Amino acid sequence: MRMVLLGAPGVGKGTQATLLCKRHGWKHLATGDMLREGIAEGTLLGLKAKEAMSRGDLVEDDVILELIEKTLDGIKGAGYVLDGFPRTLAQARGLDEMLEKRAENLDRVVLLTADTEVVVERMVLRGRVDDTPETVRHRLEVYENSTRPLIGFYEPKGILRRVDGVGKIEEIHERIESALA
Ligand code: ADP
């Protein structure tokens, strides 16, 4: 299984990706986690990501695509859940090219949905360093402008499934399982 979890910041992609990977032995590929790790370790990647992330802006597509390409090279053959990538049309097209080169394809894109109030509340509770009220508002705008168009990119391919992201964590997990079947 090669899948993407799509949805607004705070919708629960990370939580659900973790459950899916534990259950099936897939790799959890979370670009946000990789970038935060880079920042913590002071790597070049972290340096490139730090400012944009603290503003709630997206890190440059080229930086992200290079990171994903390296990561996919390192996990040849394994199933994976992409969490937080792709976030722009350029990233989605870049991913398609990478997969084509590998003669692989994407099996599913699961769109997790929730009302804005729900995701804002979750982010406030989570309290990560980039979860200040202004940054949260800005990240939601970035999602609307740059990431929501991916729905129109994946829908015609017939691999997109919408899943209600409101409810108990285990219930949502089972909904995703059904959407993968
Ligand atoms: P959330 O989805 O809750 O915002 P993430 O950990 O996925 O949390 O992302 C945190 C930040 O990391 C984003 O606001 C952005 O600055 C950066 N980031 C993560 N993934 C990407 C990506 N694919 N492209 C560009 N920037 C990214």
mmCIF file of C-alpha atoms and ligand atoms in Angstrom, residues 8-10 13 31-33 35-36 52-53 56-59 64 83-87 91 123 126 128 130 139, ligand 1:
data_model
loop_
_atom_site.group_PDB
_atom_site.id
_atom_site.type_symbol
_atom_site.label_atom_id
_atom_site.label_comp_id
_atom_site.label_asym_id
_atom_site.label_seq_id
_atom_site.Cartn_x
_atom_site.Cartn_y
_atom_site.Cartn_z
ATOM 1 C CA ALA A 8 -6.087 20.444 7.076
ATOM 2 C CA PRO A 9 -3.473 20.976 9.772
ATOM 3 C CA GLY A 10 -4.773 19.563 13.050
ATOM 4 C CA LYS A 13 -3.251 12.869 9.983
ATOM 5 C CA THR A 31 7.544 15.636 6.246
ATOM 6 C CA GLY A 32 6.713 17.898 9.234
ATOM 7 C CA ASP A 33 8.400 15.419 11.615
ATOM 8 C CA LEU A 35 11.765 18.904 9.146
ATOM 9 C CA ARG A 36 11.415 19.304 12.927
ATOM 10 C CA ALA A 52 9.128 29.183 6.846
ATOM 11 C CA MET A 53 7.881 26.739 9.463
ATOM 12 C CA GLY A 56 3.411 28.825 9.199
ATOM 13 C CA ASP A 57 4.464 29.073 5.552
ATOM 14 C CA LEU A 58 5.342 26.118 3.386
ATOM 15 C CA VAL A 59 8.930 25.045 2.965
ATOM 16 C CA ILE A 64 10.633 18.893 0.151
ATOM 17 C CA ASP A 83 1.524 12.428 6.033
ATOM 18 C CA GLY A 84 1.772 16.133 5.259
ATOM 19 C CA PHE A 85 3.060 15.551 1.731
ATOM 20 C CA PRO A 86 2.172 16.489 -0.981
ATOM 21 C CA ARG A 87 0.957 19.946 0.059
ATOM 22 C CA GLN A 91 4.725 18.490 -4.973
ATOM 23 C CA MET A 123 -4.045 22.535 17.450
ATOM 24 C CA ARG A 126 -1.557 20.223 21.008
ATOM 25 C CA ARG A 128 3.375 22.800 19.318
ATOM 26 C CA ASP A 130 4.049 26.703 15.544
ATOM 27 C CA ARG A 139 -1.598 27.660 8.128
HETATM 28 P P1 ADP B 1 0.309 20.327 10.435
HETATM 29 O O1 ADP B 1 -0.255 19.501 9.323
HETATM 30 O O2 ADP B 1 -0.419 20.138 11.718
HETATM 31 O O3 ADP B 1 0.466 21.775 10.072
HETATM 32 P P2 ADP B 1 2.998 19.281 9.919
HETATM 33 O O4 ADP B 1 3.954 18.717 10.887
HETATM 34 O O5 ADP B 1 2.521 18.407 8.823
HETATM 35 O O6 ADP B 1 1.790 19.844 10.776
HETATM 36 O O7 ADP B 1 3.644 20.589 9.243
HETATM 37 C C1 ADP B 1 4.229 21.611 9.996
HETATM 38 C C2 ADP B 1 4.937 22.620 9.079
HETATM 39 O O8 ADP B 1 6.007 21.977 8.395
HETATM 40 C C3 ADP B 1 4.088 23.245 7.988
HETATM 41 O O9 ADP B 1 3.346 24.352 8.450
HETATM 42 C C4 ADP B 1 5.166 23.626 6.956
HETATM 43 O O10 ADP B 1 5.833 24.816 7.340
HETATM 44 C C5 ADP B 1 6.160 22.488 7.063
HETATM 45 N N1 ADP B 1 5.870 21.391 6.097
HETATM 46 C C6 ADP B 1 5.522 20.112 6.425
HETATM 47 N N2 ADP B 1 5.319 19.375 5.312
HETATM 48 C C7 ADP B 1 5.522 20.214 4.259
HETATM 49 C C8 ADP B 1 5.443 20.076 2.854
HETATM 50 N N3 ADP B 1 5.089 18.904 2.279
HETATM 51 N N4 ADP B 1 5.706 21.160 2.089
HETATM 52 C C9 ADP B 1 6.054 22.339 2.624
HETATM 53 N N5 ADP B 1 6.146 22.548 3.937
HETATM 54 C C10 ADP B 1 5.883 21.499 4.771
#
